[in-house]
Short mmCIF file of C-alpha atoms in Angstrom, two decimals:
data_model
loop_
_atom_site.label_atom_id
_atom_site.label_comp_id
_atom_site.label_asym_id
_atom_site.label_seq_id
_atom_site.Cartn_x
_atom_site.Cartn_y
_atom_site.Cartn_z
CA MET A 84 53.38 -37.51 40.94
CA THR A 85 54.35 -38.28 37.40
CA VAL A 86 55.85 -36.65 34.17
CA SER A 87 56.43 -39.14 32.07
CA THR A 88 57.31 -38.65 27.89
CA HIS A 89 56.58 -41.14 25.13
CA SER A 90 56.53 -40.95 21.39
CA PRO A 91 52.99 -42.55 20.28
CA GLU A 92 53.84 -41.31 16.22
CA PRO A 93 57.28 -40.34 14.75
CA GLY A 94 58.14 -36.95 15.53
CA ILE A 95 55.56 -36.31 18.15
CA ALA A 96 56.52 -36.33 22.06
CA VAL A 97 53.74 -36.56 24.23
CA VAL A 98 54.47 -35.51 27.61
CA THR A 99 52.17 -35.96 30.39
CA VAL A 100 51.50 -34.69 34.07
CA ASP A 101 49.73 -36.96 36.63
CA ALA A 102 49.60 -35.67 40.29
CA PRO A 103 46.65 -36.74 41.70
CA PRO A 104 43.93 -35.27 42.59
CA VAL A 105 44.21 -32.12 40.59
CA ASN A 106 47.49 -32.09 39.26
CA ALA A 107 48.73 -29.31 41.82
CA LEU A 108 52.58 -29.69 41.33
CA SER A 109 55.34 -29.67 44.07
CA VAL A 110 58.72 -27.60 43.65
CA LYS A 111 60.22 -31.05 41.99
CA GLY A 112 57.12 -31.64 39.54
CA TRP A 113 57.24 -28.19 38.36
CA PHE A 114 61.58 -29.12 37.88
CA ALA A 115 60.59 -32.54 36.40
CA LEU A 116 58.06 -31.15 33.93
CA ALA A 117 60.83 -28.38 32.93
CA SER A 118 63.23 -30.88 32.40
CA ALA A 119 60.95 -33.19 30.03
CA VAL A 120 59.76 -30.34 27.61
CA THR A 121 63.35 -29.39 27.35
CA ASP A 122 64.68 -32.34 27.17
CA ALA A 123 62.10 -33.60 24.48
CA GLY A 124 62.62 -30.43 22.18
CA ARG A 125 66.60 -31.60 22.26
CA ASP A 126 65.68 -34.69 20.75
CA PRO A 127 66.18 -34.48 16.83
CA GLU A 128 63.67 -36.85 16.49
CA THR A 129 61.08 -34.64 18.13
CA HIS A 130 59.63 -32.38 15.50
CA VAL A 131 56.89 -31.32 18.00
CA VAL A 132 55.74 -31.74 21.65
CA VAL A 133 52.16 -32.06 22.94
CA LEU A 134 52.13 -31.21 27.04
CA ARG A 135 48.88 -32.86 28.46
CA ALA A 136 47.65 -34.07 31.72
CA ALA A 137 45.86 -36.93 33.18
CA GLY A 138 42.57 -36.55 35.35
CA ARG A 139 40.31 -34.29 35.55
CA GLY A 140 41.54 -31.00 34.67
CA PHE A 141 45.16 -29.74 33.33
CA ASN A 142 46.72 -28.12 36.29
CA ALA A 143 45.37 -26.72 39.55
CA GLY A 144 48.87 -24.37 40.11
CA VAL A 145 51.55 -24.71 42.93
CA ASP A 146 51.30 -27.56 45.75
CA ILE A 147 50.31 -24.55 48.62
CA LYS A 148 50.41 -27.64 51.32
CA GLU A 149 53.91 -27.94 50.33
CA ILE A 150 54.33 -24.04 50.56
CA GLN A 151 52.37 -24.06 54.40
CA ARG A 152 54.10 -26.75 55.77
CA ASP A 153 57.61 -25.09 55.39
CA PRO A 154 58.48 -22.87 58.30
CA GLY A 155 60.54 -20.96 56.10
CA TYR A 156 60.60 -19.54 52.68
CA GLY A 157 62.05 -22.47 50.50
CA ALA A 158 59.55 -24.05 49.78
CA LEU A 159 57.80 -20.22 48.06
CA ILE A 160 61.05 -19.85 46.66
CA GLY A 161 61.61 -23.54 45.09
CA ALA A 162 57.87 -23.05 43.60
CA ASN A 163 58.53 -19.90 41.87
CA GLU A 164 61.59 -21.13 40.66
CA GLY A 165 60.03 -23.93 39.49
CA CYS A 166 57.00 -22.42 38.09
CA ALA A 167 59.25 -20.01 35.67
CA ALA A 168 61.69 -23.04 34.90
CA ALA A 169 58.79 -24.87 33.55
CA PHE A 170 57.07 -22.02 31.57
CA SER A 171 60.46 -21.17 30.47
CA ALA A 172 60.94 -24.67 29.19
CA VAL A 173 57.69 -24.55 27.29
CA TYR A 174 58.47 -21.09 25.47
CA ASP A 175 62.24 -21.65 24.90
CA CYS A 176 61.27 -25.22 23.71
CA ALA A 177 63.58 -26.54 20.39
CA VAL A 178 60.05 -27.07 18.58
CA PRO A 179 56.58 -26.04 19.29
CA VAL A 180 54.26 -27.14 21.88
CA ILE A 181 50.53 -27.97 22.00
CA ALA A 182 48.78 -27.61 25.00
CA ALA A 183 46.04 -29.90 24.92
CA VAL A 184 43.71 -28.73 27.66
CA GLN A 185 40.82 -30.42 29.94
CA GLY A 186 38.76 -29.30 33.27
CA PHE A 187 40.44 -26.45 35.06
CA CYS A 188 43.58 -24.59 34.34
CA LEU A 189 44.41 -22.70 37.20
CA GLY A 190 47.54 -20.40 38.25
CA GLY A 191 50.51 -22.05 37.09
CA GLY A 192 48.71 -23.69 34.20
CA VAL A 193 48.02 -20.94 33.02
CA GLY A 194 51.39 -19.98 32.33
CA LEU A 195 52.03 -23.09 30.86
CA VAL A 196 49.49 -22.59 28.72
CA GLY A 197 50.07 -19.02 27.82
CA ASN A 198 53.45 -19.69 26.46
CA ALA A 199 52.70 -22.69 24.27
CA ASP A 200 52.54 -22.55 20.71
CA VAL A 201 48.98 -24.01 20.25
CA VAL A 202 46.18 -24.25 22.50
CA ILE A 203 43.70 -27.05 22.20
CA ALA A 204 41.09 -27.45 25.29
CA SER A 205 37.95 -29.49 26.05
CA ASP A 206 34.59 -27.70 26.15
CA GLY A 207 34.18 -27.79 29.68
CA ALA A 208 38.11 -26.26 30.18
CA THR A 209 37.93 -23.03 32.40
CA PHE A 210 41.15 -20.64 32.61
CA GLY A 211 41.75 -18.72 35.55
CA LEU A 212 44.51 -16.83 37.75
CA PRO A 213 43.13 -17.34 41.89
CA GLU A 214 46.26 -15.89 42.76
CA VAL A 215 45.01 -12.58 44.51
CA ASP A 216 43.15 -14.94 46.62
CA ARG A 217 45.92 -16.85 47.84
CA GLY A 218 48.27 -14.03 48.40
CA ALA A 219 50.17 -14.15 45.62
CA LEU A 220 51.05 -12.50 42.09
CA GLY A 221 52.17 -13.98 39.07
CA ALA A 222 51.06 -15.27 35.38
CA ALA A 223 49.30 -12.08 34.44
CA THR A 224 52.35 -12.41 32.06
CA HIS A 225 50.63 -15.23 30.11
CA LEU A 226 47.29 -14.69 31.03
CA ALA A 227 48.22 -11.40 28.63
CA ARG A 228 49.00 -13.31 25.59
CA LEU A 229 45.09 -15.24 25.98
CA VAL A 230 43.10 -12.13 26.22
CA PRO A 231 43.27 -8.41 25.93
CA GLN A 232 44.90 -6.03 28.40
CA HIS A 233 41.51 -4.62 30.16
CA LEU A 234 40.22 -8.36 30.05
CA MET A 235 43.15 -9.37 31.70
CA ARG A 236 42.84 -6.94 34.48
CA ALA A 237 39.47 -7.69 35.38
CA LEU A 238 39.98 -11.39 35.25
CA TYR A 239 43.39 -10.95 37.53
CA TYR A 240 41.37 -8.67 40.00
CA THR A 241 38.33 -10.89 40.42
CA ALA A 242 40.45 -14.33 40.02
CA SER A 243 37.58 -15.18 37.82
CA THR A 244 37.70 -17.81 35.12
CA ILE A 245 36.93 -18.01 31.60
CA THR A 246 36.04 -20.53 28.96
CA ALA A 247 37.55 -22.06 26.48
CA ALA A 248 34.56 -21.04 23.89
CA GLN A 249 35.47 -17.38 24.96
CA LEU A 250 39.41 -18.11 24.38
CA HIS A 251 38.68 -19.56 21.37
CA HIS A 252 36.61 -16.39 20.63
CA HIS A 253 39.45 -14.21 21.27
CA GLY A 254 41.70 -16.30 19.13
CA SER A 255 44.52 -17.77 21.88
CA VAL A 256 42.74 -21.31 22.07
CA TYR A 257 42.92 -23.06 18.43
CA ALA A 258 40.17 -25.75 18.83
CA VAL A 259 37.23 -26.36 20.85
CA VAL A 260 36.41 -30.04 20.89
CA SER A 261 34.48 -32.82 23.31
CA ARG A 262 36.67 -34.38 26.05
CA ASP A 263 36.77 -37.37 24.22
CA GLU A 264 38.40 -35.62 20.94
CA LEU A 265 40.79 -33.72 23.13
CA GLU A 266 43.68 -35.98 22.20
CA GLU A 267 43.38 -37.22 18.87
CA THR A 268 42.28 -33.67 17.92
CA ALA A 269 45.49 -32.39 19.36
CA LEU A 270 47.49 -35.32 17.80
CA GLY A 271 46.40 -34.40 14.33
CA VAL A 272 47.72 -30.57 14.91
CA ALA A 273 50.88 -32.32 15.98
CA ARG A 274 50.89 -34.48 12.85
CA GLN A 275 50.50 -31.78 10.69
CA ILE A 276 53.75 -29.93 12.28
CA ALA A 277 55.50 -32.95 12.54
CA ALA A 278 54.95 -33.59 8.55
CA LYS A 279 57.11 -30.16 7.61
CA ASP A 280 60.79 -30.02 7.45
CA THR A 281 61.91 -29.96 11.21
CA ARG A 282 64.40 -27.14 10.39
CA VAL A 283 62.38 -25.08 9.08
CA ILE A 284 59.98 -25.68 12.15
CA ARG A 285 63.00 -25.32 14.67
CA ALA A 286 63.89 -21.92 13.09
CA ALA A 287 60.54 -20.47 12.96
CA LYS A 288 60.27 -21.15 16.63
CA GLN A 289 63.42 -19.04 17.18
CA ALA A 290 62.56 -16.52 15.10
CA ILE A 291 58.82 -16.02 16.65
CA ASN A 292 59.96 -15.71 20.20
CA GLY A 293 62.67 -13.54 18.51
CA ILE A 294 59.67 -10.96 17.36
CA ASP A 295 57.51 -11.43 20.35
CA VAL A 296 56.47 -8.05 22.04
CA GLN A 297 56.18 -9.76 25.49
CA PRO A 298 59.57 -10.18 27.52
CA VAL A 299 57.65 -13.36 29.11
CA HIS A 300 60.83 -14.44 31.54
CA ARG A 301 61.34 -10.92 32.56
CA SER A 302 57.95 -9.88 33.20
CA TYR A 303 57.39 -12.98 35.18
CA ARG A 304 60.04 -12.62 37.63
CA PHE A 305 58.93 -9.03 38.29
CA GLU A 306 55.31 -9.97 38.82
CA GLN A 307 57.04 -12.80 41.44
CA GLY A 308 58.79 -9.87 43.31
CA PHE A 309 55.57 -8.83 44.74
CA THR A 310 54.32 -12.05 45.98
CA PHE A 311 57.75 -12.14 47.86
CA GLU A 312 56.79 -8.86 49.17
CA LEU A 313 53.50 -10.27 50.42
CA ASN A 314 55.19 -12.92 52.01
CA LEU A 315 57.74 -10.83 53.71
CA ALA A 316 54.39 -8.94 54.79
CA GLY A 317 52.47 -11.78 56.48
CA VAL A 318 49.97 -11.01 53.89
CA SER A 319 50.35 -14.84 52.21
CA ASP A 320 50.43 -16.99 54.77
CA GLY A 321 47.32 -16.22 56.37
CA ALA A 322 45.51 -16.04 52.78
CA ARG A 323 47.04 -20.08 51.78
CA GLN A 324 45.69 -21.31 55.30
CA GLU A 325 42.14 -19.59 54.57
CA PHE A 326 42.13 -21.43 51.38
CA LEU A 327 43.09 -24.71 52.83
CA ASP A 328 40.77 -24.48 55.71
CA GLY A 329 38.05 -23.65 53.26
CA LYS A 330 38.96 -26.55 51.16
CA GLY A 331 38.48 -28.69 54.68
CA LYS A 332 42.53 -29.62 54.06
#
């Protein structure tokens, strides 16, 4: 698993996740992503961050196999804390974060995208929270930033997905382009932001976060408390194993 950062142009930092086969992140992976985004924002030379992923999908959430291998709750706690750290890093990044999304964006991927400042997606991208099918809860906080309240509830309860075009209709995806155009489109928006006075943009990021009606940090951790309860009740382990068995893993 690799999280790397490079600067293709002045003022632009690109953070790339590459965790084959589906970019489902381990505990270390979530914390590595959190550190990469935070460090990029702290660099005074960075005016904007582009968050992207290699491979056929943006993110498939947590590494369920890692959790299932742990006879206790250490991996579960680590995954929850790692997700919270990565989502917070995107939201609290000192500069705007543009998410460039291709393919599937599931579970933790929605947490990242929901906390991003701008979302660019390929025309084949889909977004969803399969949490209820895995015996877990979480990231409804972030899905609610992408779609209206009642649609969020329907998607959450049914573990259904929604397309990039549908999110564009709701205004949460800024642009939908072909897969081949995704990176250049994200960089194009990044260039517009990078050209501004970074002192003003950094202040704007703080100001916009300060007037946000959604307390993203607190509400996500509140959701996670119910995941712990489901695990202690013995519900989640069976649901995760059923998913893995169904996938032939």
